[in-house]
Short mmCIF file of C-alpha atoms and ligand atoms in Angstrom, two decimals:
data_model
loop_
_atom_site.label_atom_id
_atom_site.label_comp_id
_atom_site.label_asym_id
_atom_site.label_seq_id
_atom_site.Cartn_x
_atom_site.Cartn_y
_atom_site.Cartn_z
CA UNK A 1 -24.39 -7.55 29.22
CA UNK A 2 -21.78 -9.53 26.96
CA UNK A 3 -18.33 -8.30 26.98
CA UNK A 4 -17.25 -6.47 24.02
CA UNK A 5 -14.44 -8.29 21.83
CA UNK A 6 -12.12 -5.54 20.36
CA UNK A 7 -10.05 -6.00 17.31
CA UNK A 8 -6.95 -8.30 17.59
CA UNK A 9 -3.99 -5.52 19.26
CA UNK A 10 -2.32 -3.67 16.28
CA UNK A 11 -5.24 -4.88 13.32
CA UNK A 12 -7.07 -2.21 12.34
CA UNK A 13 -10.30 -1.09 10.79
CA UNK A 14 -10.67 1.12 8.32
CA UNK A 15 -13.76 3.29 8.71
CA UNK A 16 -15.99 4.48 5.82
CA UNK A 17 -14.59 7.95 7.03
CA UNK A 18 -11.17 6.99 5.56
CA UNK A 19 -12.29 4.77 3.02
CA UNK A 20 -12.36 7.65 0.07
CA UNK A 21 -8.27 8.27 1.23
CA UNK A 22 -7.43 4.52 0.75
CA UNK A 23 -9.32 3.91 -2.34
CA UNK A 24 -8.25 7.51 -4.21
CA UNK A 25 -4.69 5.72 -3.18
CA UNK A 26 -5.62 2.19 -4.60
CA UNK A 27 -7.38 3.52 -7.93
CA UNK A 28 -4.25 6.32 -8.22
CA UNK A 29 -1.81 3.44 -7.80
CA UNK A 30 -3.80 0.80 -10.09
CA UNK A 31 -3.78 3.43 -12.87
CA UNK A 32 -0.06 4.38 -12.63
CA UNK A 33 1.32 0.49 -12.21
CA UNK A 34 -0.95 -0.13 -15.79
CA UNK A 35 0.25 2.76 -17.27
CA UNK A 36 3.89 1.46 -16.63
CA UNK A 37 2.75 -1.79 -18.24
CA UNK A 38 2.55 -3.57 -15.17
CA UNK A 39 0.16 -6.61 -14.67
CA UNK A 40 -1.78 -7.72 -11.46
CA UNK A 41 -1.53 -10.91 -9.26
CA UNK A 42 -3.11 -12.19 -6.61
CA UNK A 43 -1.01 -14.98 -4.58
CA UNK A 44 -2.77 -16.62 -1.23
CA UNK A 45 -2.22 -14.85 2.26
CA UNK A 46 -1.08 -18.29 3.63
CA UNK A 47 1.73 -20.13 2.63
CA UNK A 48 4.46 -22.59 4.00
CA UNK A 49 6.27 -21.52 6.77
CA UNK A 50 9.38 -22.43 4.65
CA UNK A 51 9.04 -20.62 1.83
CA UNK A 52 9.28 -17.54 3.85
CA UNK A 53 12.09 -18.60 5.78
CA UNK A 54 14.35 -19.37 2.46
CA UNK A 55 13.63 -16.53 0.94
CA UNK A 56 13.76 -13.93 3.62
CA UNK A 57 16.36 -15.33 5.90
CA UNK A 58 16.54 -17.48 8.92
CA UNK A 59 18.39 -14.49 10.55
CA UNK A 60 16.51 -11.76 9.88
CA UNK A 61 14.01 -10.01 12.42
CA UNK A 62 10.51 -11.14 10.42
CA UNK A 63 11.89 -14.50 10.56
CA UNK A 64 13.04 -15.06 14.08
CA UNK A 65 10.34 -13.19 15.59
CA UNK A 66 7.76 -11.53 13.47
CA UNK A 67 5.74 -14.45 11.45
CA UNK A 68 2.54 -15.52 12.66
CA UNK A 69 2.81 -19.30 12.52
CA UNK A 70 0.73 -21.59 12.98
CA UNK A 71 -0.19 -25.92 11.96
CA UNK A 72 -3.53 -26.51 10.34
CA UNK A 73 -5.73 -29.02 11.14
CA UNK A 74 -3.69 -31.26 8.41
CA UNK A 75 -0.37 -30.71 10.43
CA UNK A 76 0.90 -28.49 7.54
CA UNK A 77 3.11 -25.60 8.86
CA UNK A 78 1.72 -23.09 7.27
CA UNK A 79 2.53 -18.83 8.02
CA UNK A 80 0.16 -15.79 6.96
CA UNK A 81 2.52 -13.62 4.34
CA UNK A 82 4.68 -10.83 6.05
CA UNK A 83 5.43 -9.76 2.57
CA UNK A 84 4.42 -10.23 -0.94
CA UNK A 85 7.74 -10.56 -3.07
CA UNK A 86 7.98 -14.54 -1.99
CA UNK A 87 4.71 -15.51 -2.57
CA UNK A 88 4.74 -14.07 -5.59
CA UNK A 89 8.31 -15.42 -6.74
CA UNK A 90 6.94 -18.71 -5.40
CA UNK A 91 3.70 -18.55 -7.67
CA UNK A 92 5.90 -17.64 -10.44
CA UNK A 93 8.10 -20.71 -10.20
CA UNK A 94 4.87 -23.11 -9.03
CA UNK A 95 3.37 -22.02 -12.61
CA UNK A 96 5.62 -22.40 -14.63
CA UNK A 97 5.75 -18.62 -15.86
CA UNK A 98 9.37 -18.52 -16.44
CA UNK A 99 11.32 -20.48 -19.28
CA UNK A 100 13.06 -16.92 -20.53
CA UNK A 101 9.83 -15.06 -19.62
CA UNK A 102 9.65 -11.35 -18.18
CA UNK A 103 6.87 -10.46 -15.73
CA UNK A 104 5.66 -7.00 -14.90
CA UNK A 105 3.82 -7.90 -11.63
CA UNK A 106 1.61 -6.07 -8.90
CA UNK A 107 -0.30 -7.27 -6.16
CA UNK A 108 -1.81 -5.31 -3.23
CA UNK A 109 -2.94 -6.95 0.17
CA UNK A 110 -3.04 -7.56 3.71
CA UNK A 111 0.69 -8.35 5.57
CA UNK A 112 1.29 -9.72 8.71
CA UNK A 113 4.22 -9.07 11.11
CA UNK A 114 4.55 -9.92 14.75
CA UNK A 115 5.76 -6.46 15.44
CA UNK A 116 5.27 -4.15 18.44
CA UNK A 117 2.02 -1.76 17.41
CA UNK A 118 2.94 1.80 17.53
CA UNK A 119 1.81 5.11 15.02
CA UNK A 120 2.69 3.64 11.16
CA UNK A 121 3.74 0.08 12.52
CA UNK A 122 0.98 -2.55 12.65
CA UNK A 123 0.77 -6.21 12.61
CA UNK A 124 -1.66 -6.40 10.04
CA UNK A 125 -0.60 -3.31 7.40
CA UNK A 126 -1.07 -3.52 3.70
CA UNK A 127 1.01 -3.17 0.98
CA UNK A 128 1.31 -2.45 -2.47
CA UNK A 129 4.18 -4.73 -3.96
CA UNK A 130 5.44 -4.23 -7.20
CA UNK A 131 8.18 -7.02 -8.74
CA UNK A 132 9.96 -6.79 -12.47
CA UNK A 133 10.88 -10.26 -13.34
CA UNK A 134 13.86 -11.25 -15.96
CA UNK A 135 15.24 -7.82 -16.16
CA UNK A 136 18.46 -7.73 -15.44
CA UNK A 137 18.98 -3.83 -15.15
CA UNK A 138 19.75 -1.24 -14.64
CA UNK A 139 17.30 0.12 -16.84
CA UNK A 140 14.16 -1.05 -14.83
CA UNK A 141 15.49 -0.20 -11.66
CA UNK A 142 15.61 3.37 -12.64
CA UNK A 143 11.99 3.56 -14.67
CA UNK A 144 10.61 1.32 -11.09
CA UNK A 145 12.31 4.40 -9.25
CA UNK A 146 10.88 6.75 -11.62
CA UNK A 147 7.50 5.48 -11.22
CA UNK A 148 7.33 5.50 -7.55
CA UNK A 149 8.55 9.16 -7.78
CA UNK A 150 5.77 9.90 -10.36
CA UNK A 151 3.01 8.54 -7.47
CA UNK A 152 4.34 10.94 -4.83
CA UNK A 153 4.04 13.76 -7.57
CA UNK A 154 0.40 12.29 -8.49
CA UNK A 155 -0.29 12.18 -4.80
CA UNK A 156 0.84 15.51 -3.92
CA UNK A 157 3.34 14.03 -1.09
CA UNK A 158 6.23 16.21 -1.19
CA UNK A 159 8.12 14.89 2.05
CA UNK A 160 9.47 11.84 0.73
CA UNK A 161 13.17 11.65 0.29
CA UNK A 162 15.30 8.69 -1.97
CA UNK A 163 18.10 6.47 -0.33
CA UNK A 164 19.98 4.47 -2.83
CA UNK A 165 22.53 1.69 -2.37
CA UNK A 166 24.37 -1.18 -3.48
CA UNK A 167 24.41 -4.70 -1.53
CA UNK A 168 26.89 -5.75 -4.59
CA UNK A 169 26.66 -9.72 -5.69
CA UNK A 170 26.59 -12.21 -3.05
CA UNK A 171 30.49 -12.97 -3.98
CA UNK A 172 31.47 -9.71 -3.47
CA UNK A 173 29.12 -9.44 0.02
CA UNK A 174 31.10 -12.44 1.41
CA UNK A 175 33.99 -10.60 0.65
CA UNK A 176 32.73 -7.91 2.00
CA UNK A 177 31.66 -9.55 5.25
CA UNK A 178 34.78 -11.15 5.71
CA UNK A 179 36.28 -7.26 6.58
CA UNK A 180 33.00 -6.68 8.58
CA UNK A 181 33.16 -9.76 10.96
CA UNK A 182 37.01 -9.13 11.44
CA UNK A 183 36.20 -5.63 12.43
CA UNK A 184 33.40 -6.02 14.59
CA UNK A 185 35.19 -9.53 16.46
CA UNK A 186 38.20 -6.97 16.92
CA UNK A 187 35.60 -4.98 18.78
CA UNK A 188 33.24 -7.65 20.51
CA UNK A 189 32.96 -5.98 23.66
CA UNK A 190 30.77 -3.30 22.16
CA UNK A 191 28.27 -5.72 20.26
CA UNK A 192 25.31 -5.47 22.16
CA UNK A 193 23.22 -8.73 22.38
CA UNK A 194 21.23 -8.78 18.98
CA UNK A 195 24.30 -7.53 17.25
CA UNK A 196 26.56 -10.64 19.09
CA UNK A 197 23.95 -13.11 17.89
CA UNK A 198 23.61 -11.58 14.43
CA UNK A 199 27.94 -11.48 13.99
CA UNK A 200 27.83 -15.29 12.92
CA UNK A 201 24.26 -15.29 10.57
CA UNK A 202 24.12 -12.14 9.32
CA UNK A 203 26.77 -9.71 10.46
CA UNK A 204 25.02 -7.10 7.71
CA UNK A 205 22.56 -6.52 9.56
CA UNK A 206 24.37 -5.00 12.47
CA UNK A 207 24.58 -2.09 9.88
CA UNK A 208 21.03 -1.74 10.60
CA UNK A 209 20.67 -1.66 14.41
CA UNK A 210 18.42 1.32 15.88
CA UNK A 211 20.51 1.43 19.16
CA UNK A 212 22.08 3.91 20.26
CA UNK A 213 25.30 2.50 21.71
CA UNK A 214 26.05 0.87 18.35
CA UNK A 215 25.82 4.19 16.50
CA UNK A 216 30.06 4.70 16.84
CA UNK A 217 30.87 1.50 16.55
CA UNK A 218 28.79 1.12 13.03
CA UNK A 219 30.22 4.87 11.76
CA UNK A 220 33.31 3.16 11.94
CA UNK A 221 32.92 0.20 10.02
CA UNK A 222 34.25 -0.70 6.57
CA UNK A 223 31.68 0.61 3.89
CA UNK A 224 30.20 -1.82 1.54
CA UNK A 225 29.95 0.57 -1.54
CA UNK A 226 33.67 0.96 -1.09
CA UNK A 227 34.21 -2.83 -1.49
CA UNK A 228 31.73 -3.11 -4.44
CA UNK A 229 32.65 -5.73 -7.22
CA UNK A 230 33.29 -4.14 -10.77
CA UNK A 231 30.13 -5.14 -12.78
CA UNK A 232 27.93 -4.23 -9.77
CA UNK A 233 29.93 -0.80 -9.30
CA UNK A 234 29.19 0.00 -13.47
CA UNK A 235 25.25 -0.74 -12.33
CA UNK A 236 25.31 1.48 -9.86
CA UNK A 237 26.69 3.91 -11.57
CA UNK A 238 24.89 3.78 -14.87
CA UNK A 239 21.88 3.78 -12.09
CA UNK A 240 22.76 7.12 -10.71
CA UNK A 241 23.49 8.46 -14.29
CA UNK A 242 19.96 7.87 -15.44
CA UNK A 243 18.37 9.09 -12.32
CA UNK A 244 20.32 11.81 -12.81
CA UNK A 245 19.13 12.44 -16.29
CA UNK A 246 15.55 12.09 -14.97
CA UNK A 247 16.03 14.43 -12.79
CA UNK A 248 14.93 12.23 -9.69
CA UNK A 249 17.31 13.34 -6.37
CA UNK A 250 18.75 10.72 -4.91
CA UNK A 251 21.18 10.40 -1.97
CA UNK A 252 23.13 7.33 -1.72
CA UNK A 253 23.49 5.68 1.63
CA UNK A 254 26.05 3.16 2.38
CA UNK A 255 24.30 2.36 5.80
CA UNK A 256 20.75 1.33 3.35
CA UNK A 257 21.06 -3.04 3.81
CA UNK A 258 16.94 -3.81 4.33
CA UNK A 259 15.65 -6.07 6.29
CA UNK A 260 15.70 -9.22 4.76
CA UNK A 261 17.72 -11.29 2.67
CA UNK A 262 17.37 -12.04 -0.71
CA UNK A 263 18.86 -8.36 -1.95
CA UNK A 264 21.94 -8.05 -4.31
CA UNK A 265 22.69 -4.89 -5.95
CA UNK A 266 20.56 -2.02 -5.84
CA UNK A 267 18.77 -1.30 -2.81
CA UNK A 268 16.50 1.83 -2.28
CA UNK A 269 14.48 3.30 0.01
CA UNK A 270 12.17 6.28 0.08
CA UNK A 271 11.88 8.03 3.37
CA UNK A 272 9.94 10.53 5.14
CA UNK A 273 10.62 13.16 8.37
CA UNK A 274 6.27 12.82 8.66
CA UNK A 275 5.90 10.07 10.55
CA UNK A 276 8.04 9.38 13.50
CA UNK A 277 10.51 6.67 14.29
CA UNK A 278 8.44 4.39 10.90
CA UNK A 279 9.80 6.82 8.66
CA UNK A 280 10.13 4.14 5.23
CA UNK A 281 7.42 4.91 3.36
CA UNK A 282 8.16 2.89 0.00
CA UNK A 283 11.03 0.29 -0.22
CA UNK A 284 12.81 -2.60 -2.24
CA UNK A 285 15.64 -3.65 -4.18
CA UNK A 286 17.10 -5.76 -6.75
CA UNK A 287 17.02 -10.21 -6.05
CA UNK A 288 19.00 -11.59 -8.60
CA UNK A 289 19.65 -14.75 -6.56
CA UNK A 290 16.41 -15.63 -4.94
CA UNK A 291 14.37 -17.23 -7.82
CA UNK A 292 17.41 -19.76 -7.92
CA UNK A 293 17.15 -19.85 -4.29
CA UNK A 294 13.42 -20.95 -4.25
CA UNK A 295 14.27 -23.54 -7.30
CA UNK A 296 13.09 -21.70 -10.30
CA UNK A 297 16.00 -21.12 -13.22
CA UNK A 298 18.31 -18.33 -12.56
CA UNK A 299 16.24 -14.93 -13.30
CA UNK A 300 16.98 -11.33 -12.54
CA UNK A 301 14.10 -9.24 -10.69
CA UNK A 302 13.41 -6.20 -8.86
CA UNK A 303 11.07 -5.20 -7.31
CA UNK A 304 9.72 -3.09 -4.32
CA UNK A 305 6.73 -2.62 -1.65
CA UNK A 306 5.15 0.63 -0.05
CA UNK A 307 3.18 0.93 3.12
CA UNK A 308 -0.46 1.58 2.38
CA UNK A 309 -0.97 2.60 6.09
CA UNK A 310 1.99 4.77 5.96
CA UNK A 311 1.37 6.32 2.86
CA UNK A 312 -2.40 7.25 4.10
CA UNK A 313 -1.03 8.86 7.17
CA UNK A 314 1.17 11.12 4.45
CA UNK A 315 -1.98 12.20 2.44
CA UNK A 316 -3.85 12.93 5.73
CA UNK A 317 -1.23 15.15 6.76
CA UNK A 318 -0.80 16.78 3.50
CA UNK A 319 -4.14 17.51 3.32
CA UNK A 320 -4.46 15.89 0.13
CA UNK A 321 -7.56 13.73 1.07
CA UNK A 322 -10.16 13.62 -1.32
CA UNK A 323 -14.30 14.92 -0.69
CA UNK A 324 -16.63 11.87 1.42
CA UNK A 325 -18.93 11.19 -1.65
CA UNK A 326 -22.35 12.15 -1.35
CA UNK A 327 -25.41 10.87 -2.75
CA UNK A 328 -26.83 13.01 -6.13
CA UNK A 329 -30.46 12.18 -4.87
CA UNK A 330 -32.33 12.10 -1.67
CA UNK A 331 -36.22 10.65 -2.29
CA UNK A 332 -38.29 12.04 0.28
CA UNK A 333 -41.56 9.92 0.81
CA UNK A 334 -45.15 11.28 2.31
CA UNK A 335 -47.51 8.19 2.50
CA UNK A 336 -47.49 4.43 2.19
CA UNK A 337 -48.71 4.28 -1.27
CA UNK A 338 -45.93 7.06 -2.38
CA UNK A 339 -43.52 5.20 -0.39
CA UNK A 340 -44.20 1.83 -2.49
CA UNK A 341 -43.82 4.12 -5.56
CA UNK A 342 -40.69 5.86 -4.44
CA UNK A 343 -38.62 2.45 -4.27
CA UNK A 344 -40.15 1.87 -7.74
CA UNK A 345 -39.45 5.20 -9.23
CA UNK A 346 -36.07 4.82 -7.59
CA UNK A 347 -35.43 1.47 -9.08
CA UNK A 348 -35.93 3.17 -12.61
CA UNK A 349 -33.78 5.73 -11.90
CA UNK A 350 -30.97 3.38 -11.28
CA UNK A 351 -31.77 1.63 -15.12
CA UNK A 352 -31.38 4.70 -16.45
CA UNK A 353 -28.28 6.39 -14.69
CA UNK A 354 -26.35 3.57 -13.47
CA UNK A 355 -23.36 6.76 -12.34
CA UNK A 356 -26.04 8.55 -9.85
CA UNK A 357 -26.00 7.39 -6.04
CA UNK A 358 -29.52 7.97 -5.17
CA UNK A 359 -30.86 7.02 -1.76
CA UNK A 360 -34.51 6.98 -0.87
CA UNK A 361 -36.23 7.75 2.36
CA UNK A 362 -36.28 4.27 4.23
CA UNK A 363 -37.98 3.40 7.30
CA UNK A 364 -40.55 6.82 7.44
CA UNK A 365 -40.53 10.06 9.71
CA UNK A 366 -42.17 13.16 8.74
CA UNK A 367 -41.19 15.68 5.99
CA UNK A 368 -38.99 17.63 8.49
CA UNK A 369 -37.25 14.56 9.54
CA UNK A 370 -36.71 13.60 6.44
CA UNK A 371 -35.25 16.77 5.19
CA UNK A 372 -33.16 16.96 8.12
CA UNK A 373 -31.33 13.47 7.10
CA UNK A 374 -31.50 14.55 3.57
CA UNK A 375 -29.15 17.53 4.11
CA UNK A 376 -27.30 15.83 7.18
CA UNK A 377 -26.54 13.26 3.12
CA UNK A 378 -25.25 15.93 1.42
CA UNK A 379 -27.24 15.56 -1.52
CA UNK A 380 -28.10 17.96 -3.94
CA UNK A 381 -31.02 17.46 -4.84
CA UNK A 382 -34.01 16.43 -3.60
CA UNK A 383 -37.05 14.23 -5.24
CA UNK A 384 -40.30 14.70 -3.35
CA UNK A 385 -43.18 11.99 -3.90
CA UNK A 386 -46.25 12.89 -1.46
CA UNK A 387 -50.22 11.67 -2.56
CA UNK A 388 -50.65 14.80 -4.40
CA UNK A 389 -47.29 14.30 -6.63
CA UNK A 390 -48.65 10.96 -7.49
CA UNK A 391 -52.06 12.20 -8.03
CA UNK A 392 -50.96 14.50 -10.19
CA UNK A 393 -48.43 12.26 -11.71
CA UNK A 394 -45.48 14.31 -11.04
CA UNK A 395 -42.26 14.23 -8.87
CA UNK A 396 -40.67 17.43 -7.28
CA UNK A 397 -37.76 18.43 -7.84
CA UNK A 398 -35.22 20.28 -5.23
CA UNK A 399 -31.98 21.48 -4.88
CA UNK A 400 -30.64 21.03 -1.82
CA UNK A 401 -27.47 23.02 -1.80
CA UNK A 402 -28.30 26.23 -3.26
CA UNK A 403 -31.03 28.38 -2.63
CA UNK A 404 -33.77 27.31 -5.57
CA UNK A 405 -37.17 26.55 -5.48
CA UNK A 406 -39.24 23.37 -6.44
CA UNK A 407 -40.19 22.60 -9.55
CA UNK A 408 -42.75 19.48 -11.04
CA UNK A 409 -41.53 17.31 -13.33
CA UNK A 410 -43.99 15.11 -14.97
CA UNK A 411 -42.80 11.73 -13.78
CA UNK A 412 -42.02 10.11 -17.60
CA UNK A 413 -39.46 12.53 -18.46
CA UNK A 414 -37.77 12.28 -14.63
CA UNK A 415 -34.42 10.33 -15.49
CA UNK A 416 -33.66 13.15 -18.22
CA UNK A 417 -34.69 16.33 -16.07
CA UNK A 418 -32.87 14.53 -12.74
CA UNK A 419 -29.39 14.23 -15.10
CA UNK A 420 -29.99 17.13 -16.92
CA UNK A 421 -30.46 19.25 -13.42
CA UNK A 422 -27.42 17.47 -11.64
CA UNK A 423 -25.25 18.33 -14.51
CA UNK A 424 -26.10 22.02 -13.56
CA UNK A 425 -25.73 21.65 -9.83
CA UNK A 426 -22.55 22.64 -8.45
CA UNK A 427 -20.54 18.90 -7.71
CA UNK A 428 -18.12 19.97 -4.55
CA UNK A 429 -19.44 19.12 -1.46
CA UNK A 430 -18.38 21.43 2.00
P1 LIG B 1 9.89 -4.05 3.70
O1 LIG B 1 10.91 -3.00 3.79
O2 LIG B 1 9.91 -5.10 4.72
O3 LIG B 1 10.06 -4.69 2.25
O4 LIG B 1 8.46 -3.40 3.67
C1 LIG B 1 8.11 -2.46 2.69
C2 LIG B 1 7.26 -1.36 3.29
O5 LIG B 1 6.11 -1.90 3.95
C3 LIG B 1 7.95 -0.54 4.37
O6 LIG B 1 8.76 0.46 3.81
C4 LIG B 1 6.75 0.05 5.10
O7 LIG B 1 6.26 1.19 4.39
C5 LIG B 1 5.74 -1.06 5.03
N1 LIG B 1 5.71 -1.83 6.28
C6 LIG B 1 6.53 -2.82 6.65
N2 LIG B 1 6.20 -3.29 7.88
C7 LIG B 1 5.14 -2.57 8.29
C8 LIG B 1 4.32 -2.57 9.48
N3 LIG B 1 4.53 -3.44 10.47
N4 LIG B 1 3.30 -1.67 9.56
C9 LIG B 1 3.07 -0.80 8.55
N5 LIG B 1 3.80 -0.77 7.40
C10 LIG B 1 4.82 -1.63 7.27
C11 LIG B 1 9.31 -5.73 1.78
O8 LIG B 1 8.30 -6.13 2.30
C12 LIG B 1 9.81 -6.29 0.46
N6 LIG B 1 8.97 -7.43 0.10
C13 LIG B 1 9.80 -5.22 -0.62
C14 LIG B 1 10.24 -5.74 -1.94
C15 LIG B 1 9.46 -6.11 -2.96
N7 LIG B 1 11.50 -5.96 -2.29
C16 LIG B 1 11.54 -6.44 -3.52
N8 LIG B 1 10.27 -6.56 -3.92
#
């Protein structure tokens, strides 16, 4: 027997059995990014390896280890996306969208990150990314905060908690990391390895290190909010204050400096105690610098991404996942000639009520077979078509989930007995 080929290590499936949790996410999100006035994009899954390293950073971890790089057949160096804000900030600039412009932008797609697999951390994970373009703020940062707020309330996901920061402008940052480097050369012995290596391209990002041994040594580093420049201390501030008048809770963490590069100002994170050591559930920040960076004229934007994955896991657990959808109709066949008819009648059916999910009978078995998978369907109700329905020109009718008997219904007036029945049926399924 041939070996069985598994899925590539840390690319999943996702199973009809979850698919009615990841699509009442997708249609929940898709309706709440419109109602915010927010338009969608679609941007390629491959692009130039250097487009991701400008705008994310040589130093950072997707960068230097994560991207799945590769040279087509052309000898391009090309990289499948580990985020979406680039690509899209890239197909922004490419098309010429900007001259003054303001773009409210979605997208939502496959990412790809070299990372080790573990519960809420996969290589291929999807996101939802959401970007304002030419808005300078802080108005839009706090209606994209509010918004992502209003989907856990939509969702029902109640352990989600907001960390806010600011990275400042990059002028004040290099003043900024000017005190760090000093402080952290002054104590070099305690730099672990990736810290050591990170002192001279992105000392910021020791702020960030998971290990343990660095935890002192970071508490007692200089705090960036403290060094803050005045204009980007008065948008932080008027930030907070509309938060605040929203009533969204907020904590603000001077520790928050994300993963890659291209942040100034606000940063923001929304975290959760649900899922382990991958606790960020939704995060972003503001780029004021990066369309510049990439070539394009000098425009604000903000914007942020949440973990589809992640965000499924939190419904799961909630509870909040939504009914496997049945079919409305089950046909159940008795003969050759009635089976030819049922895949007619069936066809007609589907004219008439485009909404109904109506399966028929395929590939035989006797009544009690067929009964059997029309209950193990979850229908509610059945359509019998035997020789003597069709010599009597009639189809009967049965509910399947309730105790009620069969009735005949002359086979004309079907589609409006079928609708008119279902509308009576009770809809939840157990
Ligand atoms: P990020 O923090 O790298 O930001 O990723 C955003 C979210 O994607 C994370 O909070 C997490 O929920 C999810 N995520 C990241 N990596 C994985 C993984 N390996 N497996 C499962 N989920 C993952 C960005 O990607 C920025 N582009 C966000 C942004 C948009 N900033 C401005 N605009």
């Amino acid at each position: 027997m041939a070996d069985i080929i598994q899925a590539v290590r840390g690319m999943n499936d996702v199973l009809p059995a979850d698919i009615a949790t990841w699509q009442h996410l997708e249609a929940t999100v898709r309706q709440l990014v419109t109602a915010y006035g927010y338009e969608e994009i679609r941007v390629p899954v491959v692009e130039h390896t250097r487009l991701f390293k400008r705008a994310i950073g040589e130093y950072t971890d997707v960068v230097e280890k994560e991207m799945y790089t590769f040279e087509d057949q052309g000898g391009e160096q090309l990289t499948l996306r580990p985020e979406a804000t680039a690509g899209i900030v890239r197909a922004v600039i490419s098309n010429g969208m900007l001259r003054g412009a303001r773009h409210k932008l979605w997208c939502i797609g496959p990412m790809f990150r070299h990372e080790k697999p573990q519960k809420g951390r996969y290589r291929q994970f999807h996101q939802l990314d959401v970007e304002a373009i030419g808005f300078a703020g802080p108005d839009i940062d706090a209606e994209l905060i509010a918004m992502t707020a209003r989907l856990w309330r939509t969702l029902g996901i109640t352990r989600v908690k907001l960390q806010l920061n600011s990275l400042g402008t990059p002028e004040s940052r290099r003043a900024y990391r000017e005190l760090l480097v000093s402080y952290f050369r002054a104590n070099e012995s305690r730099l672990d390895a990736d810290s050591r290596r990170r002192l001279e391209g992105n000392p910021l990002r020791i702020l960030d290190s998971k290990n343990p041994e660095m935890r002192e040594l970071i508490a007692g580093a200089p705090v960036l909010t403290e060094h803050l420049d005045a204009d980007s201390r008065a948008h932080f501030d008027a930030l907070c204050a509309m938060l605040g008048s929203m009533g969204i809770e907020y904590h603000v963490n001077p520790r928050l400096v994300r993963g890659l590069d291209y942040y100034s100002r606000t940063v923001f994170e929304w975290t959760t105690d649900a899922l382990g050591s991958q606790d960020a559930v939704c995060a972003g920040g503001r780029y004021d610098g990066l369309i510049a960076h990439l070539g394009g004229e000098s425009t604000p934007a903000i914007g942020f991404a949440m973990g589809i994955e992640r965000v499924v896991e939190l419904l799961v657990q909630a509870n909040k996942v939504p009914a496997p959808t049945a079919p409305d109709i089950y046909v159940v066949v008795n003969g050759e000639r009635a089976s030819a008819e049922a895949l007619k009648l069936a066809e007609q059916l589907r004219t008439v009520l485009p909404h109904r999910r109506i399966e028929v009978n395929l590939g035989g078995g006797n009544f009690k077979a067929q009964f059997r998978r029309a209950d193990k369907s979850n229908a509610r109700l059945a359509l019998i078509l035997g020789e003597d329905e069709l010599a009597r020109g009639v189809v009967a009718m049965k509910p399947l989930r309730q105790e009620s008997g069969q009735t005949d219904c002359p086979t004309p007036e079907l589609a409006t007995r079928v609708e008119a029945l279902l509308r009576e049926l009770p809809a939840e399924q157990n």
